[in-house]
Coordinates of C-alpha atoms in Angstrom, one line a residue:
M28 CA -7.4 -4.0 -0.4
R29 CA -4.1 -3.5 1.4
A30 CA -1.4 -1.5 -0.3
L31 CA 2.2 -2.5 -0.8
T32 CA 5.0 0.1 -0.7
A33 CA 7.0 1.2 -3.7
G34 CA 10.2 2.1 -1.9
A35 CA 11.4 2.3 1.6
G36 CA 9.2 4.7 3.4
V37 CA 7.3 5.2 0.2
A38 CA 3.8 4.0 0.6
V39 CA 1.9 4.3 -2.6
A40 CA -1.4 3.2 -1.4
A41 CA -2.1 2.0 -0.4
L42 CA 0.2 1.8 1.2
A43 CA 2.0 1.4 -0.3
L44 CA 1.9 -0.6 -2.0
A45 CA 0.3 2.1 -5.1
G46 CA 1.0 6.4 -10.7
C47 CA -0.1 9.0 -13.2
T48 CA 0.5 10.2 -16.8
T49 CA 1.6 13.5 -18.3
T50 CA -0.9 16.3 -18.6
A51 CA -1.8 15.9 -22.2
T52 CA -5.5 16.4 -23.0
P53 CA -7.3 13.1 -23.3
E54 CA -8.6 12.1 -26.6
G55 CA -12.3 11.5 -27.3
G56 CA -15.2 13.9 -27.1
A57 CA -15.6 17.6 -26.5
S58 CA -14.5 18.9 -23.1
S59 CA -15.6 21.7 -20.8
T60 CA -14.1 23.4 -17.8
G61 CA -15.6 23.4 -14.3
G62 CA -18.2 21.1 -12.9
T63 CA -18.0 17.9 -10.7
V64 CA -16.9 14.4 -11.5
T65 CA -18.3 11.7 -9.2
I66 CA -16.8 8.2 -9.1
A67 CA -17.4 5.1 -6.9
T68 CA -14.8 2.9 -5.2
T69 CA -15.3 -0.2 -3.0
N70 CA -13.6 0.7 0.3
A71 CA -14.4 3.6 2.6
F72 CA -11.9 6.3 3.5
T73 CA -10.6 6.2 7.1
S74 CA -7.5 8.3 7.4
F75 CA -5.6 11.2 6.0
N76 CA -2.4 9.2 6.6
G77 CA -2.4 6.0 4.7
D78 CA 1.2 5.3 5.5
T79 CA 0.6 3.6 8.9
P80 CA -0.1 -0.2 9.2
E81 CA -3.7 0.4 10.4
A82 CA -4.6 2.9 7.7
N83 CA -2.7 1.3 4.7
L84 CA -5.9 1.0 2.6
D85 CA -6.3 1.6 -1.1
T86 CA -8.9 4.4 -0.8
N87 CA -6.8 6.2 1.8
G88 CA -3.9 5.9 -0.6
M89 CA -5.9 7.3 -3.5
V90 CA -6.7 10.5 -1.6
G91 CA -3.1 10.8 -0.4
Y92 CA -1.9 10.4 -4.0
L93 CA -4.2 13.2 -5.3
T94 CA -3.4 15.6 -2.5
G95 CA 0.3 14.8 -2.5
V96 CA 0.7 14.1 1.2
S97 CA 1.0 10.3 1.3
G98 CA 4.8 10.1 1.6
G99 CA 4.8 8.1 -1.6
L100 CA 4.7 8.6 -5.3
G101 CA 2.0 11.1 -6.2
L102 CA 0.9 14.4 -7.7
G103 CA 2.4 16.6 -5.0
G104 CA 6.0 15.4 -4.8
F105 CA 9.1 14.6 -6.9
Q106 CA 7.8 11.6 -8.9
R107 CA 4.8 9.6 -10.0
L108 CA 4.2 6.5 -12.2
D109 CA 3.1 6.3 -15.8
K110 CA 0.7 3.8 -17.2
D111 CA 3.5 1.3 -17.9
F112 CA 4.8 1.8 -14.3
S113 CA 7.8 3.8 -15.5
V114 CA 8.9 6.7 -13.2
L115 CA 7.9 10.2 -14.3
D116 CA 9.5 13.2 -12.7
N117 CA 7.3 16.0 -11.4
T118 CA 9.7 18.8 -12.5
D119 CA 7.1 21.4 -11.7
F120 CA 7.7 20.4 -8.0
G121 CA 11.4 19.9 -8.0
T122 CA 14.3 17.8 -9.2
Y123 CA 16.6 15.1 -7.8
E124 CA 20.0 14.0 -9.1
T125 CA 22.5 11.3 -8.4
V126 CA 25.6 13.3 -7.3
S127 CA 27.7 10.2 -6.8
E128 CA 27.3 6.5 -7.2
D129 CA 30.1 5.5 -4.7
P130 CA 29.0 6.3 -2.1
L131 CA 25.4 6.6 -3.5
T132 CA 24.6 10.3 -3.0
V133 CA 21.3 11.9 -4.1
K134 CA 20.3 15.5 -3.9
Y135 CA 16.7 16.7 -3.9
T136 CA 15.8 20.3 -4.7
I137 CA 12.4 21.9 -4.4
N138 CA 11.4 24.6 -6.8
E139 CA 11.3 28.2 -5.5
G140 CA 8.0 29.7 -4.6
L141 CA 5.9 26.6 -3.8
T142 CA 3.6 26.6 -0.9
W143 CA 1.3 24.2 1.0
S144 CA -2.4 24.7 0.5
D145 CA -2.5 26.8 3.7
G146 CA 0.1 29.2 2.2
E147 CA 3.1 28.0 4.2
P148 CA 6.3 27.5 2.2
I149 CA 7.4 24.1 1.1
N150 CA 11.2 23.7 1.7
A151 CA 13.9 21.4 3.0
D152 CA 12.3 21.4 6.5
D153 CA 9.6 19.3 5.0
M154 CA 12.0 16.9 3.4
L155 CA 14.1 16.5 6.6
V156 CA 11.0 15.8 8.7
N157 CA 9.8 13.2 6.3
W158 CA 13.2 11.6 6.0
A159 CA 13.2 11.3 9.8
I160 CA 9.8 9.7 9.7
N161 CA 10.7 7.1 7.0
S162 CA 14.2 6.3 8.0
G163 CA 13.7 5.4 11.6
Y164 CA 16.9 7.3 12.3
F165 CA 16.0 8.1 15.9
D166 CA 14.5 4.8 16.9
D167 CA 16.3 2.8 19.6
A168 CA 13.9 0.0 20.1
K169 CA 14.6 -3.7 19.7
L170 CA 11.5 -5.6 18.6
D171 CA 10.6 -9.2 19.4
P172 CA 10.5 -10.9 16.0
A173 CA 7.5 -13.0 17.0
T174 CA 5.3 -10.3 18.5
S175 CA 6.9 -7.0 17.3
E176 CA 6.8 -5.8 21.0
V177 CA 9.7 -3.7 22.3
T178 CA 12.1 -5.8 24.4
N179 CA 14.8 -3.3 25.5
G180 CA 12.8 -0.3 26.8
G181 CA 13.6 1.7 23.7
T182 CA 11.4 3.8 21.5
Q183 CA 10.0 3.3 18.0
Y184 CA 8.6 6.7 17.1
F185 CA 6.8 6.4 13.8
S186 CA 4.7 3.4 13.0
L187 CA 5.2 2.7 9.3
A188 CA 3.2 0.5 7.0
G189 CA 6.4 0.1 4.9
S190 CA 9.9 -0.4 6.0
T191 CA 13.0 1.6 6.8
A192 CA 15.2 -1.1 5.0
G193 CA 17.5 0.5 2.5
L194 CA 17.3 4.0 3.8
D195 CA 20.5 3.6 5.8
T196 CA 22.8 6.6 5.4
T197 CA 26.3 7.3 6.4
A198 CA 25.5 10.6 7.9
F199 CA 22.6 12.9 8.8
P200 CA 21.2 14.6 5.6
T201 CA 22.9 17.8 4.4
I202 CA 20.6 20.8 4.0
S203 CA 21.6 23.6 1.6
D204 CA 22.1 27.2 2.8
D205 CA 18.9 28.4 1.1
N206 CA 16.9 25.5 2.8
M207 CA 15.6 24.3 -0.6
S208 CA 17.8 21.2 -1.1
M209 CA 18.5 18.0 0.9
T210 CA 21.4 15.6 0.1
L211 CA 21.4 11.9 1.2
V212 CA 24.6 9.8 1.3
Y213 CA 23.8 6.1 1.5
S214 CA 25.9 3.6 3.4
K215 CA 25.1 1.0 0.8
P216 CA 23.6 1.0 -2.7
F217 CA 19.8 1.2 -2.4
V218 CA 17.8 -0.6 -5.0
D219 CA 14.8 1.7 -4.8
Y220 CA 16.6 5.1 -4.3
E221 CA 14.8 6.6 -7.4
L222 CA 11.5 5.9 -5.7
V223 CA 12.2 7.8 -2.5
N224 CA 10.0 10.8 -2.3
P225 CA 11.0 12.9 0.8
I226 CA 7.7 14.8 0.8
G227 CA 4.8 13.8 2.9
K228 CA 3.1 15.5 5.9
P229 CA 4.0 19.2 6.4
A230 CA 6.7 19.9 8.9
H231 CA 4.9 23.0 10.3
V232 CA 1.8 20.9 11.1
L233 CA 3.7 18.2 12.9
A234 CA 5.7 20.8 14.8
E235 CA 2.5 22.5 15.9
K236 CA 1.1 19.2 17.1
A237 CA 4.3 18.7 19.1
G238 CA 3.9 22.2 20.7
V239 CA 6.9 23.9 19.0
S240 CA 7.6 26.1 16.0
E241 CA 8.8 24.6 12.7
S242 CA 12.3 26.0 13.2
E243 CA 12.4 24.6 16.7
F244 CA 11.3 21.2 15.5
V245 CA 13.9 21.1 12.7
D246 CA 16.7 22.3 15.1
L247 CA 15.7 19.5 17.5
L248 CA 16.1 16.9 14.7
K249 CA 19.5 18.3 13.8
S250 CA 20.6 18.1 17.4
L251 CA 19.3 14.7 18.5
P252 CA 21.7 11.7 18.2
E253 CA 21.0 8.7 16.1
G254 CA 19.1 6.1 18.0
N255 CA 21.1 3.2 19.4
P256 CA 19.2 0.0 20.2
D257 CA 22.1 -1.3 22.3
A258 CA 21.9 1.8 24.5
P259 CA 18.3 3.1 24.6
V260 CA 17.5 6.4 26.2
A261 CA 14.3 8.0 27.4
P262 CA 12.2 9.2 24.5
N263 CA 12.4 12.8 23.4
A264 CA 9.0 14.3 24.4
T265 CA 8.7 16.6 21.4
L266 CA 9.6 14.0 18.8
K267 CA 7.3 11.5 20.6
A268 CA 4.4 14.0 20.5
A269 CA 4.9 14.6 16.8
A270 CA 5.1 10.8 16.1
D271 CA 2.1 10.0 18.2
F272 CA 0.1 12.5 16.1
W273 CA 1.5 11.2 12.8
N274 CA 0.6 7.6 13.9
T275 CA -3.1 8.2 14.8
G276 CA -4.0 11.9 14.6
Y277 CA -4.9 11.7 10.9
D278 CA -7.4 8.9 11.5
V279 CA -11.0 10.3 11.2
T280 CA -14.6 9.3 11.7
A281 CA -16.0 12.7 10.6
M282 CA -14.9 15.7 8.6
P283 CA -12.2 17.2 10.8
T284 CA -12.7 20.7 12.3
D285 CA -8.9 20.9 12.5
Q286 CA -8.1 22.3 9.1
S287 CA -4.4 21.4 9.5
L288 CA -5.2 17.8 8.8
L289 CA -6.2 18.8 5.2
V290 CA -3.1 20.7 4.2
A291 CA -1.9 19.4 0.8
S292 CA 0.9 19.9 -1.7
G293 CA -0.8 18.4 -4.8
P294 CA -3.5 19.7 -7.2
F295 CA -6.4 18.4 -5.0
I296 CA -7.4 19.2 -1.5
V297 CA -10.2 17.6 0.6
T298 CA -13.2 19.8 1.1
D299 CA -15.8 17.5 2.6
F300 CA -16.1 14.0 4.0
T301 CA -19.2 12.0 5.0
P302 CA -18.1 8.8 6.8
E303 CA -19.0 5.6 5.0
Q304 CA -20.5 7.6 2.1
S305 CA -18.1 9.9 0.3
I306 CA -15.2 12.2 0.3
T307 CA -15.0 15.4 -1.8
L308 CA -11.8 16.9 -3.3
G309 CA -11.6 20.4 -4.8
K310 CA -8.8 22.3 -6.4
N311 CA -5.8 23.3 -4.2
P312 CA -5.8 27.1 -4.7
N313 CA -2.1 27.3 -4.0
Y314 CA -1.0 24.6 -6.3
K315 CA 1.4 25.9 -9.0
G316 CA 2.1 22.8 -11.1
E317 CA 0.7 21.7 -14.4
M318 CA -1.7 19.0 -13.1
S319 CA -4.6 21.0 -11.9
P320 CA -7.8 19.4 -13.2
A321 CA -10.2 21.1 -15.7
Y322 CA -13.2 20.4 -13.4
D323 CA -13.9 21.9 -10.0
Q324 CA -14.3 19.0 -7.7
L325 CA -14.0 15.2 -7.5
I326 CA -16.4 13.2 -5.3
I327 CA -15.4 9.7 -4.4
R328 CA -18.4 7.6 -3.2
F329 CA -17.9 4.4 -1.2
I330 CA -20.1 1.7 -2.6
G331 CA -19.1 -1.8 -1.5
D332 CA -21.6 -3.7 -3.6
S333 CA -20.6 -4.0 -7.3
N334 CA -24.2 -4.1 -8.6
A335 CA -25.0 -1.0 -6.7
Q336 CA -22.0 0.7 -8.3
V337 CA -23.3 -0.3 -11.8
T338 CA -26.8 1.0 -10.9
A339 CA -25.4 4.3 -9.7
L340 CA -23.4 4.5 -13.0
Q341 CA -26.5 3.7 -15.1
N342 CA -28.6 6.3 -13.2
G343 CA -26.0 9.0 -13.6
E344 CA -25.4 9.3 -9.9
V345 CA -21.7 8.6 -10.7
Q346 CA -19.8 8.9 -13.9
A347 CA -17.1 6.3 -13.4
I348 CA -16.7 3.3 -11.1
Q349 CA -14.1 0.8 -9.9
P350 CA -16.1 -2.2 -8.8
Q351 CA -14.8 -5.7 -8.0
A352 CA -14.5 -7.6 -11.2
S353 CA -17.0 -10.5 -11.6
A354 CA -19.0 -12.1 -14.4
D355 CA -22.2 -10.6 -13.0
T356 CA -20.6 -7.1 -12.9
L357 CA -19.4 -7.4 -16.5
T358 CA -22.9 -8.5 -17.7
A359 CA -24.5 -5.7 -15.8
L360 CA -22.1 -3.2 -17.4
E361 CA -22.8 -4.5 -20.8
N362 CA -26.6 -4.2 -20.2
A363 CA -26.0 -0.6 -19.0
N364 CA -24.1 0.3 -22.2
A365 CA -21.1 1.4 -20.2
T366 CA -17.6 1.7 -21.5
V367 CA -15.5 -1.0 -19.7
H368 CA -11.7 -0.6 -19.1
S369 CA -10.2 -3.9 -17.8
G370 CA -6.9 -5.7 -17.3
S371 CA -4.8 -7.6 -14.8
Q372 CA -4.2 -5.9 -11.5
L373 CA -0.8 -5.9 -9.8
A374 CA -2.7 -7.5 -6.9
Y375 CA -3.4 -10.9 -5.5
D376 CA -5.7 -12.5 -2.9
H377 CA -4.1 -14.8 -0.4
V378 CA -4.5 -16.8 2.9
D379 CA -2.0 -15.9 5.6
L380 CA -1.5 -18.0 8.8
T381 CA -0.7 -16.4 12.1
F382 CA 2.5 -17.7 13.5
G383 CA 1.6 -18.6 17.1
G384 CA -1.4 -20.1 18.8
V385 CA -3.0 -23.0 16.8
F386 CA -0.5 -22.5 14.0
A387 CA 2.6 -22.6 16.1
D388 CA 2.9 -26.3 15.0
A389 CA 4.2 -26.6 11.5
N390 CA 2.2 -29.8 11.0
V391 CA -1.0 -28.0 11.7
R392 CA 0.0 -25.2 9.3
E393 CA 0.7 -27.7 6.6
A394 CA -2.5 -29.7 7.3
F395 CA -4.6 -26.5 7.0
L396 CA -2.9 -25.5 3.7
K397 CA -3.7 -29.0 2.3
T398 CA -7.4 -28.3 2.8
I399 CA -7.6 -25.0 0.9
P400 CA -9.5 -25.6 -2.4
R401 CA -7.5 -23.1 -4.5
Q402 CA -8.6 -24.4 -7.9
Q403 CA -12.3 -24.4 -6.8
I404 CA -11.9 -20.8 -5.6
L405 CA -10.3 -19.7 -8.9
D406 CA -12.9 -21.5 -11.0
S407 CA -15.8 -19.9 -9.1
I408 CA -14.5 -16.4 -8.6
I409 CA -12.0 -15.6 -11.3
K410 CA -12.5 -17.9 -14.3
P411 CA -15.9 -16.3 -15.2
V412 CA -14.0 -13.0 -15.6
N413 CA -10.7 -14.3 -17.0
P414 CA -11.0 -17.8 -18.5
D415 CA -7.2 -18.0 -18.8
A416 CA -6.5 -17.4 -15.2
E417 CA -4.4 -19.9 -13.2
V418 CA -4.0 -20.6 -9.5
L419 CA -1.3 -18.3 -8.2
N420 CA 1.8 -20.1 -7.0
S421 CA 4.1 -17.3 -5.7
Q422 CA 3.9 -14.8 -2.9
I423 CA 6.2 -12.4 -4.8
F424 CA 5.8 -12.8 -8.5
L425 CA 2.6 -12.7 -10.7
P426 CA 2.0 -14.7 -13.9
T427 CA 2.4 -11.4 -15.8
D428 CA 6.0 -11.5 -14.7
G429 CA 6.7 -14.2 -17.2
D430 CA 9.9 -16.2 -16.8
Q431 CA 10.6 -14.9 -13.3
Y432 CA 7.2 -16.3 -12.2
T433 CA 7.9 -19.7 -13.8
T434 CA 11.3 -19.9 -12.1
A435 CA 9.8 -19.1 -8.7
V436 CA 7.0 -21.7 -9.1
S437 CA 9.5 -24.4 -10.0
S438 CA 11.5 -23.6 -6.9
S439 CA 8.9 -22.8 -4.2
G440 CA 6.6 -25.8 -4.4
Y441 CA 3.4 -23.8 -3.9
D442 CA 1.9 -25.7 -6.8
A443 CA 1.7 -28.8 -4.7
F444 CA -1.3 -27.2 -2.9
T445 CA -3.6 -26.7 -5.9
E446 CA -6.2 -29.3 -5.0
P447 CA -7.2 -30.3 -1.4
D448 CA -5.5 -33.4 0.1
I449 CA -7.9 -34.2 2.9
E450 CA -6.4 -37.5 3.8
G451 CA -2.9 -36.0 3.9
A452 CA -4.3 -33.3 6.2
K453 CA -5.9 -35.9 8.5
A454 CA -2.6 -37.8 8.7
L455 CA -0.8 -34.7 9.8
L456 CA -3.4 -33.8 12.4
N457 CA -3.3 -37.4 13.8
G458 CA -6.8 -37.2 15.3
A459 CA -6.6 -33.6 16.5
T460 CA -9.4 -31.1 15.8
P461 CA -7.8 -27.7 15.9
T462 CA -10.0 -24.6 16.0
V463 CA -9.1 -21.9 13.4
R464 CA -10.6 -18.4 13.4
I465 CA -10.6 -16.9 9.9
L466 CA -10.7 -13.1 9.3
Y467 CA -12.1 -11.7 6.1
N468 CA -14.1 -8.8 4.8
T469 CA -17.8 -9.7 5.1
N470 CA -18.7 -6.9 2.7
N471 CA -16.6 -8.4 -0.1
P472 CA -18.5 -11.2 -2.0
N473 CA -15.3 -12.8 -3.3
R474 CA -13.8 -13.0 0.2
V475 CA -17.1 -14.4 1.5
D476 CA -17.0 -17.1 -1.2
S477 CA -13.4 -17.9 -0.5
F478 CA -14.1 -18.3 3.3
R479 CA -17.1 -20.6 2.7
A480 CA -15.1 -22.8 0.3
I481 CA -12.2 -23.1 2.8
Q482 CA -14.5 -23.7 5.7
Q483 CA -16.3 -26.5 4.0
S484 CA -13.1 -28.2 2.9
A485 CA -11.1 -27.8 6.2
Q486 CA -14.0 -29.2 8.2
Q487 CA -13.6 -32.5 6.3
A488 CA -10.1 -32.9 7.7
G489 CA -11.2 -32.3 11.3
F490 CA -10.6 -28.5 11.6
V491 CA -13.2 -26.5 13.6
I492 CA -13.6 -23.3 11.6
E493 CA -14.9 -20.2 13.4
D494 CA -16.2 -17.3 11.3
A495 CA -14.1 -14.2 12.4
G496 CA -15.2 -12.2 9.4
S497 CA -15.9 -8.5 9.9
P498 CA -16.7 -5.4 7.8
D499 CA -13.9 -3.8 9.9
W500 CA -11.4 -6.5 8.9
S501 CA -8.6 -4.1 8.1
K502 CA -8.6 -2.7 11.6
L503 CA -8.2 -6.2 13.0
L504 CA -5.1 -7.2 11.0
G505 CA -2.3 -8.0 13.4
S506 CA -4.7 -7.9 16.4
G507 CA -4.3 -11.5 17.5
S508 CA -8.1 -12.0 17.2
Y509 CA -7.8 -14.6 14.4
D510 CA -5.6 -17.4 13.2
A511 CA -5.9 -17.1 9.4
S512 CA -6.8 -14.1 7.2
I513 CA -8.1 -13.7 3.7
F514 CA -7.3 -10.4 2.0
G515 CA -5.5 -8.8 -0.9
W516 CA -2.3 -7.0 -1.5
V517 CA -2.1 -4.4 -4.3
S518 CA 1.3 -3.3 -5.6
P519 CA 2.3 0.2 -6.9
G520 CA 4.0 -1.5 -9.8
A521 CA 7.5 -0.3 -8.9
G522 CA 10.1 -1.0 -6.3
N523 CA 11.0 -3.8 -3.8
A524 CA 10.0 -2.4 -0.5
A525 CA 7.1 -4.8 -0.2
L526 CA 9.6 -7.5 0.7
P527 CA 10.6 -6.1 4.1
Q528 CA 7.1 -4.7 4.6
I529 CA 5.6 -8.2 4.5
F530 CA 8.2 -10.8 5.1
K531 CA 10.8 -9.3 7.5
S532 CA 10.4 -9.8 11.2
G533 CA 8.5 -6.7 12.5
G534 CA 7.7 -5.4 9.1
G535 CA 4.9 -2.9 8.9
G536 CA 2.7 -5.3 6.9
N537 CA 3.8 -8.5 8.6
Y538 CA 0.4 -8.9 10.3
N539 CA 0.9 -12.6 10.9
N540 CA 4.1 -12.3 12.9
Y541 CA 6.2 -14.4 10.5
S542 CA 9.8 -14.5 11.5
N543 CA 12.7 -16.4 9.9
S544 CA 16.2 -15.1 10.5
A545 CA 17.4 -16.5 7.1
V546 CA 14.6 -14.7 5.3
D547 CA 15.4 -11.5 7.2
T548 CA 18.9 -11.7 5.8
L549 CA 17.7 -12.3 2.3
V550 CA 15.2 -9.5 2.5
D551 CA 17.9 -7.1 3.7
E552 CA 20.1 -8.1 0.8
T553 CA 17.3 -7.3 -1.7
Q554 CA 17.3 -3.7 -0.6
V555 CA 21.0 -3.2 -1.4
T556 CA 21.2 -5.4 -4.5
V557 CA 21.1 -3.5 -7.8
D558 CA 22.1 -6.4 -10.1
T559 CA 18.7 -7.5 -11.5
T560 CA 19.7 -11.1 -11.9
K561 CA 20.9 -11.4 -8.3
L562 CA 17.8 -9.6 -7.1
A563 CA 15.5 -12.0 -8.9
D564 CA 17.3 -14.9 -7.4
L565 CA 17.0 -13.5 -3.9
K566 CA 13.3 -13.1 -4.4
V567 CA 13.0 -16.7 -5.5
Q568 CA 14.8 -17.8 -2.3
I569 CA 12.4 -15.8 -0.2
D570 CA 9.5 -17.3 -2.0
T571 CA 10.8 -20.8 -1.5
A572 CA 11.5 -20.2 2.2
T573 CA 8.0 -19.0 2.9
A574 CA 6.6 -22.1 1.2
K575 CA 8.7 -24.4 3.3
D576 CA 7.6 -22.5 6.5
F577 CA 3.9 -23.0 5.4
Y578 CA 3.5 -19.3 5.6
G579 CA 0.1 -19.4 3.8
L580 CA -1.1 -19.7 0.3
P581 CA -1.5 -17.2 -2.6
L582 CA -4.9 -17.7 -4.3
F583 CA -5.1 -15.7 -7.6
Q584 CA -4.0 -12.6 -9.4
S585 CA -6.9 -10.2 -9.2
P586 CA -8.6 -8.9 -12.4
G587 CA -9.1 -5.2 -12.6
L588 CA -12.2 -3.3 -13.9
F589 CA -13.1 0.3 -14.4
A590 CA -16.2 1.6 -16.2
D591 CA -17.6 5.0 -17.2
N592 CA -20.9 6.2 -18.7
G593 CA -19.5 8.5 -21.3
S594 CA -20.0 11.7 -19.4
V595 CA -16.3 12.0 -18.4
T596 CA -13.4 11.5 -20.8
G597 CA -9.9 10.3 -20.1
V598 CA -10.7 7.3 -17.8
D599 CA -8.1 4.7 -18.7
Y600 CA -7.1 1.4 -17.2
F601 CA -4.2 1.2 -14.7
G602 CA -3.4 -1.9 -12.7
G603 CA -1.5 -0.3 -9.9
Q604 CA -2.8 0.6 -6.4
T605 CA -3.9 4.1 -7.2
G606 CA -6.5 2.5 -9.3
I607 CA -9.0 4.6 -11.3
V608 CA -7.7 7.9 -10.0
W609 CA -4.2 7.4 -11.4
N610 CA -4.9 10.1 -14.1
A611 CA -7.8 11.9 -12.5
Q612 CA -6.1 15.2 -13.1
E613 CA -6.4 14.6 -16.9
W614 CA -10.1 13.9 -16.9
T615 CA -12.6 16.3 -18.5
L616 CA -16.4 16.5 -18.5
A617 CA -17.8 15.6 -21.9
G618 CA -19.6 18.4 -23.6

């Protein structure tokens, strides 16, 4: 599952884009301290930096959330999300305040005496470096809207899964004399300013990777001019080295021997990693907040097959699971006498069309969309779990959004593609037999079923469907190796940064190279519009424009499912992207 971002540069992953409750002791059952909690999730861990487009996966985001180094809302920064998606301030880390509303001015202050897990102090250096990463302040590249390739010889330093939209400031941040505070002055109102967490990767680690000291790296940032795409210059070698490491250096295929990759600010720290099998987190010995868990370590196992997760739960190999929801899974959990926690996810499956190649022609795009059997897919995959589910008819809103969803559906026209119109597709193709390569996760039964249903239907209209499915689907997004993709977005439940992430030309999650200048303008407006009525209208306009462009089709809102076997207390349902670990710091082992 891909993650949407919560705020500009705030990837709550998966990242974005996924919260946590207070530290009250969970109710139900006796508890004990120490021990190990083992859980199972579907996707494997691939990177200690889930904020890049390639690593923006839910499991990567879960680990970043627990360790506090995701650059998004989590347990090791200024804020996190409660169960109802309201923002909770982590005052044991620091505080932030709105100094002025005109111009919008926000001051962040880190508490005295906090250190990273390696003992290095946490201070404004870390905030400034992460602001530089997420703002794109030093970038001077112009990107081709269709291909995202640099066209002017400039440099894009940090590759973000999210977007820099909204983080425009009138001046370079102001750092306090004691180096514990950073103040941002925005050039325009920023709709998601309360979701900006200027803590991510440690400044001293990135400086080391760039071959300089932390102070030298910070002094460099303070001395470099803002990037100007109209007058690009040669890239700064030190900043480029730091950016190159941030972009790919945290990706792993084994437990790293470089301990600096593991440095954390939150209550958890990674202690072991077995590729394709599990990742282990222990207590951060230098964490000084109130969210340190009662148990000693958390093991997250990667089990893609839902039935295998249920078996592991029943056998006591794991104590809680987050399988893909299906009727078979629910039946198996009932037979296993497991405690089930379920609800709607802030997530949806969708089919995206790549703009270019076979789908450069709008008629071919429309024809293909006419063949997608969305009602059949819903009936076979989702209805057995949620009988009240409906075909999703918005790229932005979910049925749980109520009136906003209804308004968007009435405007967009996505509901015209509920049932296949094979004859209409044939008429648009006019005898042509285009070949369409479809990318999807071959390890995900729901995506396999969706692919087969689409393949069978599209072939009736004359399309030649090639199976481009892969277990490494996420690494292939945006690669140009396919024409259509089937995957899911999961939202953190707060913020509006998903709009530029997905729909703006060159956005970090715009894997299908969609580009519409009018939509770009609307998306930019959403980031500086604080009036909720106007903001909702802009979203409806974006939704309508994507439908007219035959962008792709939303399929369904995903149902969510957790389960435990009673040996751990405190597991509670959360529909955002941090999934089952959203309150992992509160869990206790049952006595």
